[in-house]
Structure formats: C-alpha cells, structure tokens
Short mmCIF file of C-alpha atoms and ligand atoms in Angstrom, two decimals:
data_model
loop_
_atom_site.label_atom_id
_atom_site.label_comp_id
_atom_site.label_asym_id
_atom_site.label_seq_id
_atom_site.Cartn_x
_atom_site.Cartn_y
_atom_site.Cartn_z
CA UNK I 1 -24.14 -25.10 18.72
CA UNK I 2 -25.82 -26.14 15.51
CA UNK I 3 -26.48 -22.78 13.84
CA UNK I 4 -23.53 -21.39 11.95
CA UNK I 5 -22.71 -18.76 9.34
CA UNK I 6 -19.84 -18.22 6.93
CA UNK I 7 -18.98 -14.90 5.28
CA UNK I 8 -16.36 -14.22 2.61
CA UNK I 9 -15.47 -12.00 -0.31
CA UNK I 10 -16.86 -13.54 -3.49
CA UNK I 11 -13.48 -13.73 -5.27
CA UNK I 12 -9.84 -13.25 -4.32
CA UNK I 13 -6.99 -12.81 -6.80
CA UNK I 14 -3.37 -12.43 -5.70
CA UNK I 15 -1.04 -12.11 -8.67
CA UNK I 16 2.04 -10.14 -9.68
CA UNK I 17 1.33 -7.31 -12.10
CA UNK I 18 -2.36 -7.11 -11.22
CA UNK I 19 -2.18 -3.30 -10.97
CA UNK I 20 -2.03 -3.35 -14.79
CA UNK I 21 -5.26 -5.39 -14.95
CA UNK I 22 -7.59 -3.22 -12.84
CA UNK I 23 -9.75 -2.54 -15.89
CA UNK I 24 -10.46 -6.23 -16.52
CA UNK I 25 -11.72 -6.71 -12.98
CA UNK I 26 -13.93 -3.61 -13.13
CA UNK I 27 -15.35 -4.77 -16.47
CA UNK I 28 -16.34 -8.10 -14.92
CA UNK I 29 -18.48 -6.30 -12.35
CA UNK I 30 -20.24 -3.69 -14.50
CA UNK I 31 -20.02 -0.96 -17.14
CA UNK I 32 -19.53 1.98 -14.76
CA UNK I 33 -17.32 2.47 -11.72
CA UNK I 34 -16.30 4.99 -9.10
CA UNK I 35 -12.64 4.41 -8.24
CA UNK I 36 -11.15 5.81 -5.03
CA UNK I 37 -7.35 5.83 -5.23
CA UNK I 38 -4.72 6.46 -2.58
CA UNK I 39 -2.73 9.60 -3.61
CA UNK I 40 0.66 7.83 -3.56
CA UNK I 41 -0.68 4.97 -5.69
CA UNK I 42 -2.20 7.47 -8.14
CA UNK I 43 1.13 9.26 -8.48
CA UNK I 44 3.10 6.04 -8.94
CA UNK I 45 0.71 3.77 -10.86
CA UNK I 46 -2.06 6.13 -12.07
CA UNK I 47 -1.04 5.97 -15.74
CA UNK I 48 -0.92 2.16 -15.67
CA UNK I 49 -4.34 1.98 -14.00
CA UNK I 50 -5.83 4.43 -16.53
CA UNK I 51 -4.39 2.49 -19.48
CA UNK I 52 -5.90 -0.79 -18.26
CA UNK I 53 -9.29 0.88 -17.79
CA UNK I 54 -9.15 2.51 -21.24
CA UNK I 55 -8.67 -0.93 -22.85
CA UNK I 56 -11.96 -2.18 -21.41
CA UNK I 57 -14.34 0.69 -22.11
CA UNK I 58 -15.60 0.88 -18.53
CA UNK I 59 -16.75 4.43 -17.68
CA UNK I 60 -14.80 5.46 -14.60
CA UNK I 61 -14.98 8.43 -12.26
CA UNK I 62 -11.73 8.59 -10.31
CA UNK I 63 -11.45 10.25 -6.92
CA UNK I 64 -8.27 10.75 -4.89
CA UNK I 65 -8.65 9.51 -1.31
CA UNK I 66 -8.41 12.26 1.31
CA UNK I 67 -6.46 10.16 3.85
CA UNK I 68 -8.96 9.29 6.57
CA UNK I 69 -11.97 6.96 6.66
CA UNK I 70 -14.44 9.24 8.40
CA UNK I 71 -18.01 10.34 7.82
CA UNK I 72 -17.07 13.62 6.11
CA UNK I 73 -14.84 11.85 3.57
CA UNK I 74 -17.52 9.26 2.80
CA UNK I 75 -20.09 12.04 2.29
CA UNK I 76 -17.68 14.05 0.11
CA UNK I 77 -17.24 11.08 -2.24
CA UNK I 78 -20.95 10.29 -2.33
CA UNK I 79 -21.63 13.95 -3.22
CA UNK I 80 -18.99 13.82 -5.96
CA UNK I 81 -20.70 10.77 -7.45
CA UNK I 82 -23.86 12.86 -7.83
CA UNK I 83 -26.60 10.98 -9.70
CA UNK I 84 -24.16 8.72 -11.56
CA UNK I 85 -25.09 5.48 -9.69
CA UNK I 86 -21.94 3.46 -10.62
CA UNK I 87 -22.24 -0.32 -10.87
CA UNK I 88 -19.07 -0.73 -8.81
CA UNK I 89 -17.17 1.25 -6.21
CA UNK I 90 -13.48 0.32 -6.11
CA UNK I 91 -10.84 1.25 -3.56
CA UNK I 92 -7.15 1.04 -4.52
CA UNK I 93 -4.79 1.53 -1.57
CA UNK I 94 -4.43 0.62 2.10
CA UNK I 95 -7.05 -0.34 4.68
CA UNK I 96 -8.56 3.12 5.10
CA UNK I 97 -9.01 3.62 1.35
CA UNK I 98 -10.70 0.22 1.09
CA UNK I 99 -12.96 0.75 4.11
CA UNK I 100 -14.04 4.11 2.68
CA UNK I 101 -14.84 2.39 -0.62
CA UNK I 102 -16.97 -0.18 1.23
CA UNK I 103 -18.97 2.54 2.99
CA UNK I 104 -19.49 4.52 -0.24
CA UNK I 105 -20.52 1.35 -2.10
CA UNK I 106 -23.01 0.48 0.60
CA UNK I 107 -24.63 3.93 0.33
CA UNK I 108 -24.76 3.83 -3.48
CA UNK I 109 -25.95 0.22 -3.65
CA UNK I 110 -22.91 -0.66 -5.77
CA UNK I 111 -20.68 -3.72 -5.99
CA UNK I 112 -17.38 -3.51 -4.09
CA UNK I 113 -13.87 -4.07 -5.42
CA UNK I 114 -10.97 -3.85 -2.95
CA UNK I 115 -7.47 -3.59 -4.45
CA UNK I 116 -4.99 -3.89 -1.57
CA UNK I 117 -1.60 -2.30 -2.24
CA UNK I 118 -0.14 -3.31 1.15
CA UNK I 119 -0.60 -6.44 3.31
CA UNK I 120 -0.75 -4.59 6.63
CA UNK I 121 -4.19 -5.68 7.90
CA UNK I 122 -6.86 -8.26 7.23
CA UNK I 123 -9.50 -5.64 6.40
CA UNK I 124 -9.85 -6.10 2.60
CA UNK I 125 -11.91 -9.31 2.53
CA UNK I 126 -14.26 -8.48 5.39
CA UNK I 127 -17.81 -7.15 5.43
CA UNK I 128 -16.98 -4.51 7.99
CA UNK I 129 -15.38 -1.10 7.83
CA UNK I 130 -13.50 0.60 10.65
CA UNK I 131 -14.63 4.20 10.78
CA UNK I 132 -12.54 6.94 12.42
CA UNK I 133 -13.06 10.57 13.35
CA UNK I 134 -11.42 13.31 11.29
CA UNK I 135 -8.52 13.50 13.77
CA UNK I 136 -7.74 9.78 13.35
CA UNK I 137 -9.23 8.56 16.64
CA UNK I 138 -11.28 5.38 16.23
CA UNK I 139 -15.05 5.93 15.89
CA UNK I 140 -16.56 2.45 15.54
CA UNK I 141 -16.71 -0.60 13.26
CA UNK I 142 -19.59 -0.52 10.77
CA UNK I 143 -20.99 -3.96 9.95
CA UNK I 144 -22.11 -4.09 6.31
CA UNK I 145 -24.71 -6.46 4.92
CA UNK I 146 -22.33 -7.72 2.21
CA UNK I 147 -18.67 -8.59 1.74
CA UNK I 148 -16.57 -7.24 -1.13
CA UNK I 149 -17.35 -8.81 -4.51
CA UNK I 150 -13.70 -8.83 -5.48
CA UNK I 151 -10.43 -8.58 -3.54
CA UNK I 152 -7.15 -8.16 -5.43
CA UNK I 153 -3.59 -8.05 -4.13
CA UNK I 154 -0.49 -7.39 -6.22
CA UNK I 155 2.64 -8.84 -4.53
CA UNK I 156 4.89 -6.53 -6.61
CA UNK I 157 3.31 -3.53 -4.87
CA UNK I 158 3.37 -5.17 -1.44
CA UNK I 159 7.16 -5.69 -1.51
CA UNK I 160 7.77 -2.15 -2.74
CA UNK I 161 5.98 -0.73 0.33
CA UNK I 162 7.99 -0.32 3.57
CA UNK I 163 8.47 -3.78 5.17
CA UNK I 164 7.01 -2.42 8.40
CA UNK I 165 3.54 -2.74 6.81
CA UNK I 166 4.04 -6.44 6.02
CA UNK I 167 5.31 -7.05 9.58
CA UNK I 168 2.29 -5.24 11.02
CA UNK I 169 0.06 -7.45 8.87
CA UNK I 170 1.79 -10.48 10.40
CA UNK I 171 1.08 -9.05 13.87
CA UNK I 172 -2.60 -8.68 12.98
CA UNK I 173 -2.72 -12.20 11.51
CA UNK I 174 -0.91 -13.60 14.58
CA UNK I 175 -3.99 -12.81 16.67
CA UNK I 176 -6.37 -14.71 14.38
CA UNK I 177 -5.86 -18.25 15.66
CA UNK I 178 -5.59 -17.31 19.35
CA UNK I 179 -8.70 -15.14 19.16
CA UNK I 180 -10.59 -17.85 17.23
CA UNK I 181 -9.73 -20.28 20.04
CA UNK I 182 -10.95 -17.73 22.61
CA UNK I 183 -14.27 -17.50 20.79
CA UNK I 184 -14.55 -21.26 20.45
CA UNK I 185 -13.89 -21.81 24.16
CA UNK I 186 -16.32 -19.06 25.23
CA UNK I 187 -18.89 -20.11 22.60
CA UNK I 188 -19.16 -16.55 21.28
CA UNK I 189 -20.79 -15.48 18.01
CA UNK I 190 -18.88 -14.50 14.87
CA UNK I 191 -19.42 -11.37 12.70
CA UNK I 192 -21.55 -12.94 10.00
CA UNK I 193 -25.14 -11.79 9.48
CA UNK I 194 -25.55 -10.26 12.91
CA UNK I 195 -23.59 -13.00 14.73
CA UNK I 196 -23.73 -16.73 14.01
CA UNK I 197 -22.06 -19.81 15.43
CA UNK I 198 -18.53 -20.54 14.24
CA UNK I 199 -18.37 -22.75 11.13
CA UNK I 200 -15.79 -25.56 10.84
CA UNK I 201 -14.42 -23.70 7.82
CA UNK I 202 -13.62 -20.65 9.96
CA UNK I 203 -11.60 -22.61 12.48
CA UNK I 204 -9.74 -24.54 9.75
CA UNK I 205 -8.77 -21.26 8.06
CA UNK I 206 -7.63 -19.67 11.34
CA UNK I 207 -5.48 -22.73 12.02
CA UNK I 208 -3.97 -22.60 8.51
CA UNK I 209 -3.24 -18.90 9.01
CA UNK I 210 -1.22 -19.73 12.11
CA UNK I 211 0.72 -22.54 10.43
CA UNK I 212 1.71 -20.33 7.51
CA UNK I 213 2.90 -17.56 9.83
CA UNK I 214 5.04 -19.92 11.91
CA UNK I 215 6.59 -21.46 8.80
CA UNK I 216 7.07 -18.50 6.47
CA UNK I 217 7.12 -15.20 8.35
CA UNK I 218 10.88 -14.89 8.84
CA UNK I 219 11.76 -15.86 5.27
CA UNK I 220 9.07 -13.59 3.86
CA UNK I 221 10.21 -10.56 5.83
CA UNK I 222 13.86 -11.10 4.83
CA UNK I 223 12.88 -11.27 1.16
CA UNK I 224 10.37 -8.41 1.27
CA UNK I 225 12.98 -6.20 2.94
CA UNK I 226 14.99 -6.54 -0.28
CA UNK I 227 11.93 -6.05 -2.47
CA UNK I 228 11.98 -9.69 -3.59
CA UNK I 229 8.85 -11.81 -4.16
CA UNK I 230 9.33 -15.46 -3.08
CA UNK I 231 6.81 -18.24 -2.38
CA UNK I 232 7.16 -17.40 1.33
CA UNK I 233 6.24 -13.76 0.60
CA UNK I 234 3.20 -14.88 -1.38
CA UNK I 235 2.17 -17.28 1.40
CA UNK I 236 2.44 -14.51 3.99
CA UNK I 237 0.46 -12.08 1.83
CA UNK I 238 -2.31 -14.70 1.60
CA UNK I 239 -2.13 -15.35 5.36
CA UNK I 240 -2.25 -11.64 6.24
CA UNK I 241 -5.05 -10.82 3.83
CA UNK I 242 -7.26 -13.81 3.01
CA UNK I 243 -6.70 -16.33 5.82
CA UNK I 244 -6.62 -13.77 8.61
CA UNK I 245 -9.58 -11.88 7.12
CA UNK I 246 -11.80 -14.95 6.80
CA UNK I 247 -10.51 -16.23 10.13
CA UNK I 248 -11.48 -13.19 12.18
CA UNK I 249 -14.80 -12.61 10.42
CA UNK I 250 -15.96 -16.20 10.81
CA UNK I 251 -14.49 -16.93 14.25
CA UNK I 252 -14.53 -13.51 15.89
CA UNK I 253 -11.97 -11.23 17.52
CA UNK I 254 -11.19 -11.34 21.22
CA UNK I 255 -9.01 -9.58 23.78
CA UNK I 256 -6.03 -9.02 21.44
CA UNK I 257 -8.16 -6.53 19.52
CA UNK I 258 -10.06 -5.42 22.62
CA UNK I 259 -6.86 -4.53 24.51
CA UNK I 260 -5.53 -2.90 21.32
CA UNK I 261 -8.64 -0.73 21.23
CA UNK I 262 -8.45 0.05 24.95
CA UNK I 263 -4.77 1.06 24.90
CA UNK I 264 -5.38 3.11 21.74
CA UNK I 265 -7.06 5.80 23.88
CA UNK I 266 -3.54 6.62 25.11
CA UNK I 267 -1.83 9.07 22.71
CA UNK I 268 1.59 7.42 23.21
CA UNK I 269 0.74 4.50 20.94
CA UNK I 270 -0.77 6.52 18.09
CA UNK I 271 2.43 6.21 16.08
CA UNK I 272 2.11 2.41 16.16
CA UNK I 273 0.34 0.47 13.41
CA UNK I 274 -2.79 -1.59 14.09
CA UNK I 275 -1.03 -4.94 13.70
CA UNK I 276 1.89 -3.91 15.91
CA UNK I 277 -0.49 -3.17 18.78
CA UNK I 278 -2.53 -6.30 18.11
CA UNK I 279 0.63 -8.43 18.46
CA UNK I 280 1.12 -7.07 21.99
CA UNK I 281 -2.58 -7.68 22.64
CA UNK I 282 -2.11 -11.29 21.53
CA UNK I 283 0.47 -11.83 24.27
CA UNK I 284 -2.02 -10.32 26.74
CA UNK I 285 -4.74 -12.82 25.70
CA UNK I 286 -2.45 -15.75 26.43
CA UNK I 287 -1.66 -14.42 29.92
CA UNK I 288 -5.30 -13.53 30.59
CA UNK I 289 -6.42 -17.03 29.58
CA UNK I 290 -3.69 -18.72 31.63
CA UNK I 291 -2.24 -20.57 28.63
CA UNK I 292 0.93 -22.70 29.06
CA UNK I 293 4.19 -20.78 29.48
CA UNK I 294 5.67 -22.73 26.55
CA UNK I 295 3.02 -21.23 24.27
CA UNK I 296 3.59 -17.74 25.66
CA UNK I 297 7.35 -18.13 25.10
CA UNK I 298 6.75 -19.25 21.51
CA UNK I 299 4.77 -16.08 20.75
CA UNK I 300 7.41 -13.92 22.47
CA UNK I 301 10.12 -15.59 20.33
CA UNK I 302 8.08 -14.92 17.21
CA UNK I 303 7.39 -11.26 18.02
CA UNK I 304 10.97 -10.56 19.07
CA UNK I 305 12.34 -12.08 15.86
CA UNK I 306 10.10 -9.74 13.83
CA UNK I 307 10.59 -6.75 16.11
CA UNK I 308 6.89 -6.61 16.97
CA UNK I 309 6.29 -4.90 20.34
CA UNK I 310 6.56 -7.08 23.46
CA UNK I 311 6.91 -4.29 26.05
CA UNK I 312 5.02 -1.11 26.88
CA UNK I 313 8.03 0.85 25.67
CA UNK I 314 7.76 -0.93 22.33
CA UNK I 315 4.11 0.12 22.26
CA UNK I 316 5.11 3.78 22.70
CA UNK I 317 3.75 3.61 26.26
CA UNK I 318 7.05 3.59 28.18
CA UNK I 319 6.03 6.78 29.97
CA UNK I 320 2.43 5.78 30.67
CA UNK I 321 1.51 5.81 34.38
CA UNK I 322 -0.28 2.88 36.01
CA UNK I 323 -3.35 5.14 36.13
CA UNK I 324 -3.14 5.69 32.34
CA UNK I 325 -2.83 1.96 31.79
CA UNK I 326 -5.77 1.35 34.11
CA UNK I 327 -7.88 3.69 31.93
CA UNK I 328 -6.76 1.73 28.87
CA UNK I 329 -7.64 -1.57 30.55
CA UNK I 330 -11.05 -0.19 31.55
CA UNK I 331 -11.67 1.02 27.97
CA UNK I 332 -10.92 -2.48 26.67
CA UNK I 333 -13.98 -3.63 28.65
CA UNK I 334 -16.43 -1.10 27.20
CA UNK I 335 -19.73 -2.75 26.26
CA UNK I 336 -19.49 -4.50 22.90
CA UNK I 337 -15.65 -4.64 22.96
CA UNK I 338 -14.13 -7.82 21.53
CA UNK I 339 -12.41 -8.45 24.88
CA UNK I 340 -15.66 -10.00 26.14
CA UNK I 341 -15.22 -12.93 23.74
CA UNK I 342 -12.66 -14.54 26.06
CA UNK I 343 -13.84 -16.85 28.83
CA UNK I 344 -11.22 -15.43 31.24
CA UNK I 345 -12.29 -13.51 34.32
CA UNK I 346 -12.67 -9.94 33.08
CA UNK I 347 -12.24 -6.94 35.36
CA UNK I 348 -10.13 -3.82 34.94
CA UNK I 349 -7.69 -5.41 37.40
CA UNK I 350 -7.32 -8.72 35.52
CA UNK I 351 -6.79 -6.94 32.19
CA UNK I 352 -4.32 -4.48 33.71
CA UNK I 353 -2.45 -7.38 35.34
CA UNK I 354 -2.14 -9.13 31.97
CA UNK I 355 -0.76 -5.96 30.33
CA UNK I 356 1.77 -5.42 33.13
CA UNK I 357 2.77 -9.09 33.19
CA UNK I 358 3.46 -9.13 29.43
CA UNK I 359 5.53 -5.96 29.79
CA UNK I 360 7.50 -7.48 32.71
CA UNK I 361 8.19 -10.69 30.77
CA UNK I 362 9.12 -8.73 27.67
CA UNK I 363 11.60 -6.58 29.59
CA UNK I 364 13.08 -9.56 31.47
CA UNK I 365 13.66 -11.42 28.21
CA UNK I 366 15.48 -8.43 26.72
CA UNK I 367 17.91 -7.92 29.58
ZN1 ZN B 1 -7.04 -6.51 13.19
#
C-alpha cells in the first residue's frame, strides 16, 4: 500500500536524575501546568519535584492521582482545574496516571508531558489512553488526536520499583515485533490518524525492539533486581517504553493483545499485570499463525527465563473451566478487537485451541 502514517511523541528524554529536572521540562512547554502525581511518587519525590519547579517560576497546580483511569477521575481533575486553562498537563507515575493526564490534557486543550516512573508498559509515548471503569475492569481505548509533547523516563526510579514491573514491560514489548509482523502480513491499518498503512520506520523500530530484548533482557533484569543501572537496563527501558510504544502505534497490535483482552474478562487473571498476560498472548499468536516450532520454542525459552507466564496456571487461570476459556476466546473476537489484525483463521474454536495448545506446551516443558 502506498499511503502511510507515522505517529510519535515529539520528544523523549531518558536520563538518570530526571525527577529533579521536572521544572525545566514544564518550563519548556509553557508558563502554567497542571501536574497529576502518583501518591507514592509524591510521598517519595514530592519535595524534589517541588524544588525543581520553584527554580523555574512555572505556576503549577498539583493534584494527587486517585488510582484509576476512569471517567469520574478525569472529570474530578478537570473540575479541580476550574477556569485555570494550564498550558501543560503533566502526569508523573505509572501507565494509569499518564493515561489520565492525556485525557485531561485533551479536554483542556493543553500540551501533554508524560513522566514515566516505571517501565512496565509502552503506554507513555502513544496517542491513546486505556480507560477503565471505577472497579478496574477495562472500558475501552480512547484514540487521541495528538501524541504527548514530551516523554521522560528516569532510570534511577525504574530500578527502585519492584522488578516485576520491568519484567512485565518486557512481556508487553515482546509482543511488538510479532504483532507488527501479523499486521504486515494481513495488511492491516495502524493507529495513526484514524488508521494508516504501516511506515517503514514502524517496522524498523519493531524489529529493533525485538533485537534489544533478545540481547539485553536477562542482564537488565539481573541488574535491576539489585537496583543497579547498567547499559543493558537503559537499553531495556528504551525498548519497553520508546521502541515498543512507537512499534505498536505505527504497526498495530494483534492477537497477543486481543487474547489478553479476551482472557481479562475472567477474574482469575486480574492479579496479573498487562505485560505478563500479553506475553502469554504472544505465544498464542505464534500458534494461531502456525509459525515454526523453533520460533515458538525460542519465545518459550525467553518467557521461562524471565518467569513470564507460559501456562494457564501462570496466568492465574489454573482453575478456569473450558467453558470459561471459551468465553474468553469469544471475547477476544469482539468487533474491533486487535485479534482481527492476524491473517489466521479466526473462530472461537481456533483461538481456544491456540490458548489450550500453549498451556499444554508450557506444562510439558515444565515437567
Ligand atoms: Zn500492551
């Protein structure tokens, strides 16, 4: 196809100590800002953030994030902003804090700054926000007309967070290349400006994301577990955040995310993180698309080494009945689900078979 579109955050900065330079970044975007901060980050780094803002003279209204990215929380923050019309809305925290900031910014017509304090998903760079209901069940993705103006990651904060978040980010990033390939082979549209053809840049970034994961994931996790920042850690943070984010937005998601979404209707897996479930979904894509066993084994090896789920038990679904799983498989085929971006034959039966086959292989490899 000849048409194509590329979407990206305008700037990305990943540097140690950046939490002490929040003010400088806000000042570059405007004189006033509404800053939404995760409560843990406020408690731990609030004074440092305030000091950096005070140095710059930016007028800031700070709001503590309520914990869920849902309509009520977005409306609460918009109401708190009143008539102030800030130049910038900033989120400082994890994916839900940042997605809330994007939705508030969109409503207020403000610029968007995303400061990621963990590397657990590829949400920060993208022009979409995943909205939930108050109880934490997924509502729907909201596609925004613009990407964040600024994305910042501080590796010092990332390695202080539980290593499980970094591993989940690797699971999310693992899907990027395989889902990009799905979209390429099925000639599906990406998420840019209502859906465009895949640009060469998108595919190159997805490929680079995969190469970095295969090379650096083990070393990065070992170091991050000890709270140490190494080049491998920095490479993985970039892969999880920038490469995976640009990769999925410009190439599209596929059945790894679709099966994740479908299985997420089952309460058993609610304790699992997004990227953990997406890793299992990635194995399902490979089975569904009849990829070579050598490739499937490679992804199993990778997931097992990082303790990402490769069985239904690992997904928290060890007790799920076949009927439950069938409902999950059917939900993964709801209209508009990313699952449809694969060229594989898609019925509830073929998706269910892929899920059961991955579980069977995962269990066989363990025993
Ligand atoms: Zn994801």
